[in-house]
Amino acid sequence: DGVPIDEVHKAAILAARTAETLGLHYAMRWPRQELESARPLRTSPLYDLLAAKGAEFGSKNGWERANYFRRDGAARPAFGLGQPGWLPWVIEEMRATREAVALYDQTSFGKLLLQGRDALGLLQRLCANELDVEIGRMVYTAMLNERGGFESDLTVMRQAQDRFLVITGSAQPQRDRDWIERHIAAGEHVTVTDVSALYSVLSVMGPRSRELLARVSPDDLSPPALKFSHTREIDLGLARVRAARMSYVGGPGYELYVPIEMARHVYLALQEAGTDLGLRDAGYFALDALRIEAGRRAWGHELGPDETPWQAGLAFAVKMDKPAAFIGREALLIAQARPLTKKLLNFVLDDPAAYIWGGESILIDGEPVGELSSAGWSVATGACVGLGYVRGEAATREHRGTPVTIDLWGEAMPATAWDEAVWQRQRPAAA
């Protein structure tokens, strides 16, 4: 009695999850194996539609998210340490993204609305990039601690002079909101509202993405009308949505921010219009592999409180000379004058039959120099690729195909290390 109902629910969820995790303490935990208790909990309006199409779901911060789509009524493949049984389906999703058009349900994105006369000033203190931009502009930025390490990486949309929509990862909205609110100074007028559950996000990715949207929207979405990293509201079918021109996987693409009650209508309109364009539903396994191929960093993998933008290769997300001082700037100035102690690199395996999962050791000349933070299959190379930090002398020099080995279950697998991403070396023409 007297305990808020949401706290009762949290306790019930925690009790179910704790029992499951304790029961698995001595069990074999397979790569990409999902916990099953307290599910499904938070679902997109498209959950049932995607499930009927063979979606195999994973869970992130309570959200059910399609990891991949089983084809032709196939059963879920068994877990293992080698090349996974779902890989052929994921490759189809990746090829659709790179060669035609794919549709991703990313409703689980964290979405924080910052409003008030001091919203810009607060963001300028918290974010390392320049946020005083034109209305309709999107800015990818680091949010740092006093040591210059990442507290989060965000995309910020300026919707008005005093209103900003902050887009963050599925696991981060509570953490990011707390960090932001703790830095509101006395007398500042800013409100922070978690609007994550009010909007679905449908990502339309691939070289035919604009062609697809043109079939369902009367608005001009050509590059001059909607520039990269810009956003505006458009009509789509019978709905009004916010279109953002950007792509987490590299290449052409759009994110559609749709009122939750319109998500089903927008999804079905896109599906009907894209039948002859090669449109395919795609999931987070494809998304993750493509972002690794494109060299995109992810919070909790490549980015955390102990990694700086210099080490992560994200100097473009920092504006050291912007008029407003930001948290972490002094630490970055000091680090900028010193050699790197660790550096994020891109890796490509030589053997297309080898499959890596992330966490494997990296060796140069037989000496361990770091470990992989992320790994996945690359359609551009026909082999696995990864991201990982190297330390010591390896962090101080350039890498343009440096021979390395990856320790895969005790076997040394030949690979090459690169400063730039696979996709950047084979980038298709922009749409």
mmCIF file of C-alpha atoms in Angstrom, residues 39-309:
data_model
loop_
_atom_site.group_PDB
_atom_site.id
_atom_site.type_symbol
_atom_site.label_atom_id
_atom_site.label_comp_id
_atom_site.label_asym_id
_atom_site.label_seq_id
_atom_site.Cartn_x
_atom_site.Cartn_y
_atom_site.Cartn_z
ATOM 1 C CA ARG A 39 8.592 -10.135 -22.361
ATOM 2 C CA PRO A 40 7.010 -8.722 -24.398
ATOM 3 C CA LEU A 41 6.850 -5.499 -22.407
ATOM 4 C CA ARG A 42 7.141 -2.385 -24.578
ATOM 5 C CA THR A 43 6.032 -2.818 -28.172
ATOM 6 C CA SER A 44 5.814 -0.731 -31.315
ATOM 7 C CA PRO A 45 2.407 -0.363 -33.038
ATOM 8 C CA LEU A 46 3.931 -2.589 -35.747
ATOM 9 C CA TYR A 47 4.790 -5.479 -33.415
ATOM 10 C CA ASP A 48 2.012 -7.827 -34.569
ATOM 11 C CA LEU A 49 2.498 -6.956 -38.250
ATOM 12 C CA LEU A 50 6.221 -7.696 -38.046
ATOM 13 C CA ALA A 51 5.683 -10.880 -36.027
ATOM 14 C CA ALA A 52 3.346 -12.145 -38.733
ATOM 15 C CA LYS A 53 6.154 -11.597 -41.254
ATOM 16 C CA GLY A 54 8.548 -13.810 -39.312
ATOM 17 C CA ALA A 55 10.277 -11.203 -37.158
ATOM 18 C CA GLU A 56 12.552 -12.666 -34.499
ATOM 19 C CA PHE A 57 12.590 -10.112 -31.686
ATOM 20 C CA GLY A 58 15.204 -9.031 -29.218
ATOM 21 C CA SER A 59 14.746 -6.789 -26.196
ATOM 22 C CA LYS A 60 16.419 -3.465 -25.368
ATOM 23 C CA ASN A 61 15.380 -1.406 -22.343
ATOM 24 C CA GLY A 62 12.083 -3.306 -22.385
ATOM 25 C CA TRP A 63 11.389 -2.592 -26.067
ATOM 26 C CA GLU A 64 10.737 -5.479 -28.427
ATOM 27 C CA ARG A 65 12.783 -4.935 -31.596
ATOM 28 C CA ALA A 66 12.971 -7.080 -34.726
ATOM 29 C CA ASN A 67 16.478 -8.568 -34.926
ATOM 30 C CA TYR A 68 15.890 -10.308 -38.264
ATOM 31 C CA PHE A 69 13.115 -11.849 -40.331
ATOM 32 C CA ARG A 70 12.764 -15.603 -40.790
ATOM 33 C CA ARG A 71 11.786 -16.522 -44.350
ATOM 34 C CA ASP A 72 9.239 -19.016 -45.673
ATOM 35 C CA GLY A 73 8.060 -20.130 -42.239
ATOM 36 C CA ALA A 74 11.506 -21.311 -41.144
ATOM 37 C CA ALA A 75 12.134 -22.003 -37.468
ATOM 38 C CA ARG A 76 14.549 -19.970 -35.375
ATOM 39 C CA PRO A 77 18.061 -21.324 -35.974
ATOM 40 C CA ALA A 78 19.921 -22.960 -33.105
ATOM 41 C CA PHE A 79 22.535 -20.926 -31.245
ATOM 42 C CA GLY A 80 26.218 -21.633 -31.890
ATOM 43 C CA LEU A 81 29.724 -20.204 -32.015
ATOM 44 C CA GLY A 82 30.262 -20.392 -35.770
ATOM 45 C CA GLN A 83 28.506 -18.715 -38.669
ATOM 46 C CA PRO A 84 24.896 -18.231 -37.500
ATOM 47 C CA GLY A 85 21.924 -19.828 -39.243
ATOM 48 C CA TRP A 86 20.190 -16.466 -39.585
ATOM 49 C CA LEU A 87 23.055 -14.927 -41.579
ATOM 50 C CA PRO A 88 21.618 -15.609 -45.090
ATOM 51 C CA TRP A 89 18.410 -13.772 -44.154
ATOM 52 C CA VAL A 90 20.327 -10.854 -42.666
ATOM 53 C CA ILE A 91 22.513 -10.638 -45.786
ATOM 54 C CA GLU A 92 19.320 -10.273 -47.862
ATOM 55 C CA GLU A 93 18.244 -7.411 -45.613
ATOM 56 C CA MET A 94 21.657 -5.781 -45.893
ATOM 57 C CA ARG A 95 21.699 -6.098 -49.689
ATOM 58 C CA ALA A 96 18.263 -4.498 -49.887
ATOM 59 C CA THR A 97 19.611 -1.593 -47.818
ATOM 60 C CA ARG A 98 22.678 -1.132 -50.001
ATOM 61 C CA GLU A 99 21.105 -1.888 -53.411
ATOM 62 C CA ALA A 100 17.368 -1.071 -53.214
ATOM 63 C CA VAL A 101 15.414 0.039 -50.139
ATOM 64 C CA ALA A 102 14.790 -1.383 -46.676
ATOM 65 C CA LEU A 103 12.415 -0.434 -43.886
ATOM 66 C CA TYR A 104 13.517 -0.528 -40.238
ATOM 67 C CA ASP A 105 11.211 -0.046 -37.254
ATOM 68 C CA GLN A 106 13.313 2.026 -34.833
ATOM 69 C CA THR A 107 10.491 3.160 -32.580
ATOM 70 C CA SER A 108 12.616 2.275 -29.538
ATOM 71 C CA PHE A 109 14.850 5.339 -30.067
ATOM 72 C CA GLY A 110 15.009 7.572 -26.997
ATOM 73 C CA LYS A 111 13.409 10.971 -27.664
ATOM 74 C CA LEU A 112 13.809 13.887 -25.240
ATOM 75 C CA LEU A 113 12.090 17.221 -25.850
ATOM 76 C CA LEU A 114 13.949 20.234 -24.432
ATOM 77 C CA GLN A 115 11.973 23.484 -24.300
ATOM 78 C CA GLY A 116 12.380 26.900 -22.740
ATOM 79 C CA ARG A 117 14.234 30.158 -23.134
ATOM 80 C CA ASP A 118 17.468 28.618 -21.757
ATOM 81 C CA ALA A 119 17.323 25.343 -23.683
ATOM 82 C CA LEU A 120 20.011 26.424 -26.153
ATOM 83 C CA GLY A 121 22.352 27.658 -23.430
ATOM 84 C CA LEU A 122 22.028 24.374 -21.557
ATOM 85 C CA LEU A 123 22.724 22.291 -24.660
ATOM 86 C CA GLN A 124 25.699 24.466 -25.564
ATOM 87 C CA ARG A 125 27.247 23.712 -22.156
ATOM 88 C CA LEU A 126 26.517 20.003 -22.357
ATOM 89 C CA CYS A 127 27.287 19.298 -26.023
ATOM 90 C CA ALA A 128 30.697 19.525 -27.680
ATOM 91 C CA ASN A 129 29.333 20.405 -31.123
ATOM 92 C CA GLU A 130 27.765 23.720 -32.167
ATOM 93 C CA LEU A 131 24.021 23.688 -31.412
ATOM 94 C CA ASP A 132 23.207 27.283 -32.339
ATOM 95 C CA VAL A 133 22.114 26.315 -35.857
ATOM 96 C CA GLU A 134 19.218 27.127 -38.144
ATOM 97 C CA ILE A 135 15.771 25.733 -37.410
ATOM 98 C CA GLY A 136 15.368 22.368 -39.143
ATOM 99 C CA ARG A 137 19.036 21.444 -38.803
ATOM 100 C CA MET A 138 20.192 18.196 -37.161
ATOM 101 C CA VAL A 139 23.499 18.010 -35.288
ATOM 102 C CA TYR A 140 25.359 14.880 -34.216
ATOM 103 C CA THR A 141 27.283 15.676 -31.070
ATOM 104 C CA ALA A 142 29.302 14.291 -28.218
ATOM 105 C CA MET A 143 28.089 14.930 -24.662
ATOM 106 C CA LEU A 144 31.178 14.700 -22.444
ATOM 107 C CA ASN A 145 32.252 14.512 -18.823
ATOM 108 C CA GLU A 146 35.005 16.604 -17.236
ATOM 109 C CA ARG A 147 37.623 14.034 -18.357
ATOM 110 C CA GLY A 148 36.585 14.472 -21.984
ATOM 111 C CA GLY A 149 34.934 11.029 -22.089
ATOM 112 C CA PHE A 150 31.541 10.302 -23.628
ATOM 113 C CA GLU A 151 28.511 10.500 -21.374
ATOM 114 C CA SER A 152 26.423 9.997 -24.500
ATOM 115 C CA ASP A 153 26.354 10.623 -28.229
ATOM 116 C CA LEU A 154 23.233 12.352 -29.514
ATOM 117 C CA THR A 155 21.498 13.720 -32.551
ATOM 118 C CA VAL A 156 19.792 17.024 -31.806
ATOM 119 C CA MET A 157 17.042 18.494 -34.023
ATOM 120 C CA ARG A 158 16.385 22.205 -33.673
ATOM 121 C CA GLN A 159 12.628 22.589 -34.134
ATOM 122 C CA ALA A 160 12.286 26.210 -32.979
ATOM 123 C CA GLN A 161 14.358 28.927 -31.337
ATOM 124 C CA ASP A 162 13.618 27.450 -27.916
ATOM 125 C CA ARG A 163 12.717 23.826 -28.726
ATOM 126 C CA PHE A 164 15.046 20.892 -29.432
ATOM 127 C CA LEU A 165 14.340 17.191 -29.939
ATOM 128 C CA VAL A 166 17.202 15.034 -28.691
ATOM 129 C CA ILE A 167 17.452 11.559 -30.261
ATOM 130 C CA THR A 168 19.418 8.989 -28.316
ATOM 131 C CA GLY A 169 19.852 5.214 -28.150
ATOM 132 C CA SER A 170 17.139 2.868 -26.892
ATOM 133 C CA ALA A 171 19.024 2.158 -23.647
ATOM 134 C CA GLN A 172 19.948 5.774 -22.898
ATOM 135 C CA PRO A 173 16.933 8.095 -22.444
ATOM 136 C CA GLN A 174 16.693 7.765 -18.642
ATOM 137 C CA ARG A 175 20.433 8.168 -18.224
ATOM 138 C CA ASP A 176 20.642 11.110 -20.626
ATOM 139 C CA ARG A 177 17.633 12.850 -19.113
ATOM 140 C CA ASP A 178 19.176 12.578 -15.650
ATOM 141 C CA TRP A 179 22.488 13.975 -16.892
ATOM 142 C CA ILE A 180 20.753 16.896 -18.620
ATOM 143 C CA GLU A 181 18.488 17.758 -15.686
ATOM 144 C CA ARG A 182 21.373 17.650 -13.185
ATOM 145 C CA HIS A 183 23.068 20.419 -15.164
ATOM 146 C CA ILE A 184 20.148 22.852 -15.279
ATOM 147 C CA ALA A 185 21.395 25.847 -13.309
ATOM 148 C CA ALA A 186 19.333 27.674 -10.710
ATOM 149 C CA GLY A 187 17.089 30.207 -12.429
ATOM 150 C CA GLU A 188 17.320 28.581 -15.860
ATOM 151 C CA HIS A 189 14.022 27.962 -17.624
ATOM 152 C CA VAL A 190 14.224 24.548 -19.317
ATOM 153 C CA THR A 191 11.876 21.564 -19.289
ATOM 154 C CA VAL A 192 12.974 18.059 -20.309
ATOM 155 C CA THR A 193 10.217 15.656 -21.366
ATOM 156 C CA ASP A 194 10.687 12.032 -22.381
ATOM 157 C CA VAL A 195 8.465 11.686 -25.464
ATOM 158 C CA SER A 196 9.920 8.316 -26.550
ATOM 159 C CA ALA A 197 6.549 6.546 -26.457
ATOM 160 C CA LEU A 198 4.712 9.277 -28.403
ATOM 161 C CA TYR A 199 6.449 8.750 -31.755
ATOM 162 C CA SER A 200 7.354 5.786 -33.906
ATOM 163 C CA VAL A 201 10.488 5.983 -36.022
ATOM 164 C CA LEU A 202 10.488 4.278 -39.418
ATOM 165 C CA SER A 203 13.856 4.358 -41.137
ATOM 166 C CA VAL A 204 13.736 4.129 -44.945
ATOM 167 C CA MET A 205 17.259 3.281 -46.104
ATOM 168 C CA GLY A 206 18.806 2.634 -49.484
ATOM 169 C CA PRO A 207 19.397 4.135 -52.949
ATOM 170 C CA ARG A 208 15.676 3.879 -53.830
ATOM 171 C CA SER A 209 14.453 5.431 -50.583
ATOM 172 C CA ARG A 210 13.628 8.825 -52.109
ATOM 173 C CA GLU A 211 11.853 7.134 -55.020
ATOM 174 C CA LEU A 212 9.703 5.244 -52.523
ATOM 175 C CA LEU A 213 8.827 8.340 -50.493
ATOM 176 C CA ALA A 214 7.959 10.264 -53.660
ATOM 177 C CA ARG A 215 5.200 7.721 -54.320
ATOM 178 C CA VAL A 216 3.459 8.413 -51.002
ATOM 179 C CA SER A 217 4.279 12.080 -50.366
ATOM 180 C CA PRO A 218 3.536 15.184 -52.474
ATOM 181 C CA ASP A 219 6.426 17.077 -50.856
ATOM 182 C CA ASP A 220 9.747 17.729 -52.576
ATOM 183 C CA LEU A 221 12.408 15.540 -50.950
ATOM 184 C CA SER A 222 15.191 16.229 -53.455
ATOM 185 C CA PRO A 223 18.593 17.106 -51.976
ATOM 186 C CA PRO A 224 18.147 20.863 -52.571
ATOM 187 C CA ALA A 225 14.725 20.811 -50.869
ATOM 188 C CA LEU A 226 15.797 18.620 -47.928
ATOM 189 C CA LYS A 227 19.527 18.765 -47.361
ATOM 190 C CA PHE A 228 21.506 16.092 -45.556
ATOM 191 C CA SER A 229 21.211 16.442 -41.762
ATOM 192 C CA HIS A 230 18.074 18.541 -42.121
ATOM 193 C CA THR A 231 14.497 17.799 -41.133
ATOM 194 C CA ARG A 232 11.013 19.099 -41.869
ATOM 195 C CA GLU A 233 7.403 18.026 -41.672
ATOM 196 C CA ILE A 234 5.841 16.396 -44.739
ATOM 197 C CA ASP A 235 2.579 14.751 -45.741
ATOM 198 C CA LEU A 236 2.843 10.992 -46.159
ATOM 199 C CA GLY A 237 -0.247 9.075 -47.130
ATOM 200 C CA LEU A 238 -2.940 10.514 -44.873
ATOM 201 C CA ALA A 239 -0.500 11.389 -42.093
ATOM 202 C CA ARG A 240 1.741 14.304 -41.197
ATOM 203 C CA VAL A 241 5.247 13.158 -40.227
ATOM 204 C CA ARG A 242 8.685 14.634 -39.656
ATOM 205 C CA ALA A 243 11.231 13.508 -42.243
ATOM 206 C CA ALA A 244 14.919 13.629 -41.372
ATOM 207 C CA ARG A 245 17.475 13.100 -44.122
ATOM 208 C CA MET A 246 20.225 10.976 -42.601
ATOM 209 C CA SER A 247 21.407 7.382 -42.379
ATOM 210 C CA TYR A 248 23.041 5.515 -39.503
ATOM 211 C CA VAL A 249 24.155 2.774 -41.900
ATOM 212 C CA GLY A 250 25.770 5.069 -44.475
ATOM 213 C CA GLY A 251 24.387 5.947 -47.889
ATOM 214 C CA PRO A 252 21.016 7.499 -48.751
ATOM 215 C CA GLY A 253 18.185 7.331 -46.275
ATOM 216 C CA TYR A 254 15.511 9.008 -44.195
ATOM 217 C CA GLU A 255 14.135 8.679 -40.703
ATOM 218 C CA LEU A 256 10.394 9.292 -40.368
ATOM 219 C CA TYR A 257 9.135 10.466 -36.976
ATOM 220 C CA VAL A 258 5.501 9.425 -36.930
ATOM 221 C CA PRO A 259 2.810 10.079 -34.289
ATOM 222 C CA ILE A 260 2.291 6.718 -32.637
ATOM 223 C CA GLU A 261 -1.344 6.465 -33.727
ATOM 224 C CA MET A 262 -0.346 6.947 -37.397
ATOM 225 C CA ALA A 263 2.508 4.430 -37.467
ATOM 226 C CA ARG A 264 0.491 1.508 -38.794
ATOM 227 C CA HIS A 265 -1.008 3.612 -41.597
ATOM 228 C CA VAL A 266 2.409 4.977 -42.654
ATOM 229 C CA TYR A 267 4.003 1.524 -42.589
ATOM 230 C CA LEU A 268 1.283 -0.013 -44.751
ATOM 231 C CA ALA A 269 1.386 2.901 -47.211
ATOM 232 C CA LEU A 270 5.143 2.437 -47.639
ATOM 233 C CA GLN A 271 4.802 -1.319 -48.047
ATOM 234 C CA GLU A 272 2.119 -0.979 -50.714
ATOM 235 C CA ALA A 273 4.108 1.624 -52.641
ATOM 236 C CA GLY A 274 7.423 -0.266 -52.506
ATOM 237 C CA THR A 275 6.389 -3.664 -53.849
ATOM 238 C CA ASP A 276 8.234 -3.266 -57.174
ATOM 239 C CA LEU A 277 11.223 -1.384 -55.712
ATOM 240 C CA GLY A 278 12.665 -4.357 -53.864
ATOM 241 C CA LEU A 279 11.459 -3.041 -50.497
ATOM 242 C CA ARG A 280 12.284 -5.400 -47.647
ATOM 243 C CA ASP A 281 11.703 -5.342 -43.903
ATOM 244 C CA ALA A 282 14.991 -5.366 -42.033
ATOM 245 C CA GLY A 283 16.059 -5.767 -38.428
ATOM 246 C CA TYR A 284 18.690 -4.747 -35.937
ATOM 247 C CA PHE A 285 21.211 -7.471 -36.841
ATOM 248 C CA ALA A 286 21.419 -6.002 -40.356
ATOM 249 C CA LEU A 287 21.459 -2.469 -38.966
ATOM 250 C CA ASP A 288 24.297 -3.280 -36.590
ATOM 251 C CA ALA A 289 26.414 -4.996 -39.247
ATOM 252 C CA LEU A 290 25.901 -2.155 -41.704
ATOM 253 C CA ARG A 291 26.806 0.522 -39.164
ATOM 254 C CA ILE A 292 30.037 -1.374 -38.378
ATOM 255 C CA GLU A 293 30.779 -1.619 -42.106
ATOM 256 C CA ALA A 294 30.191 2.147 -42.318
ATOM 257 C CA GLY A 295 32.373 2.818 -39.278
ATOM 258 C CA ARG A 296 29.519 4.195 -37.160
ATOM 259 C CA ARG A 297 30.246 4.090 -33.432
ATOM 260 C CA ALA A 298 27.739 2.846 -30.838
ATOM 261 C CA TRP A 299 27.289 3.764 -27.182
ATOM 262 C CA GLY A 300 28.347 0.934 -24.877
ATOM 263 C CA HIS A 301 30.579 -0.563 -27.553
ATOM 264 C CA GLU A 302 32.923 2.060 -28.996
ATOM 265 C CA LEU A 303 31.802 4.945 -26.804
ATOM 266 C CA GLY A 304 31.752 5.339 -23.031
ATOM 267 C CA PRO A 305 32.912 7.587 -20.184
ATOM 268 C CA ASP A 306 36.546 6.534 -20.677
ATOM 269 C CA GLU A 307 36.760 7.174 -24.450
ATOM 270 C CA THR A 308 37.409 10.641 -25.874
ATOM 271 C CA PRO A 309 36.361 11.911 -29.317
#
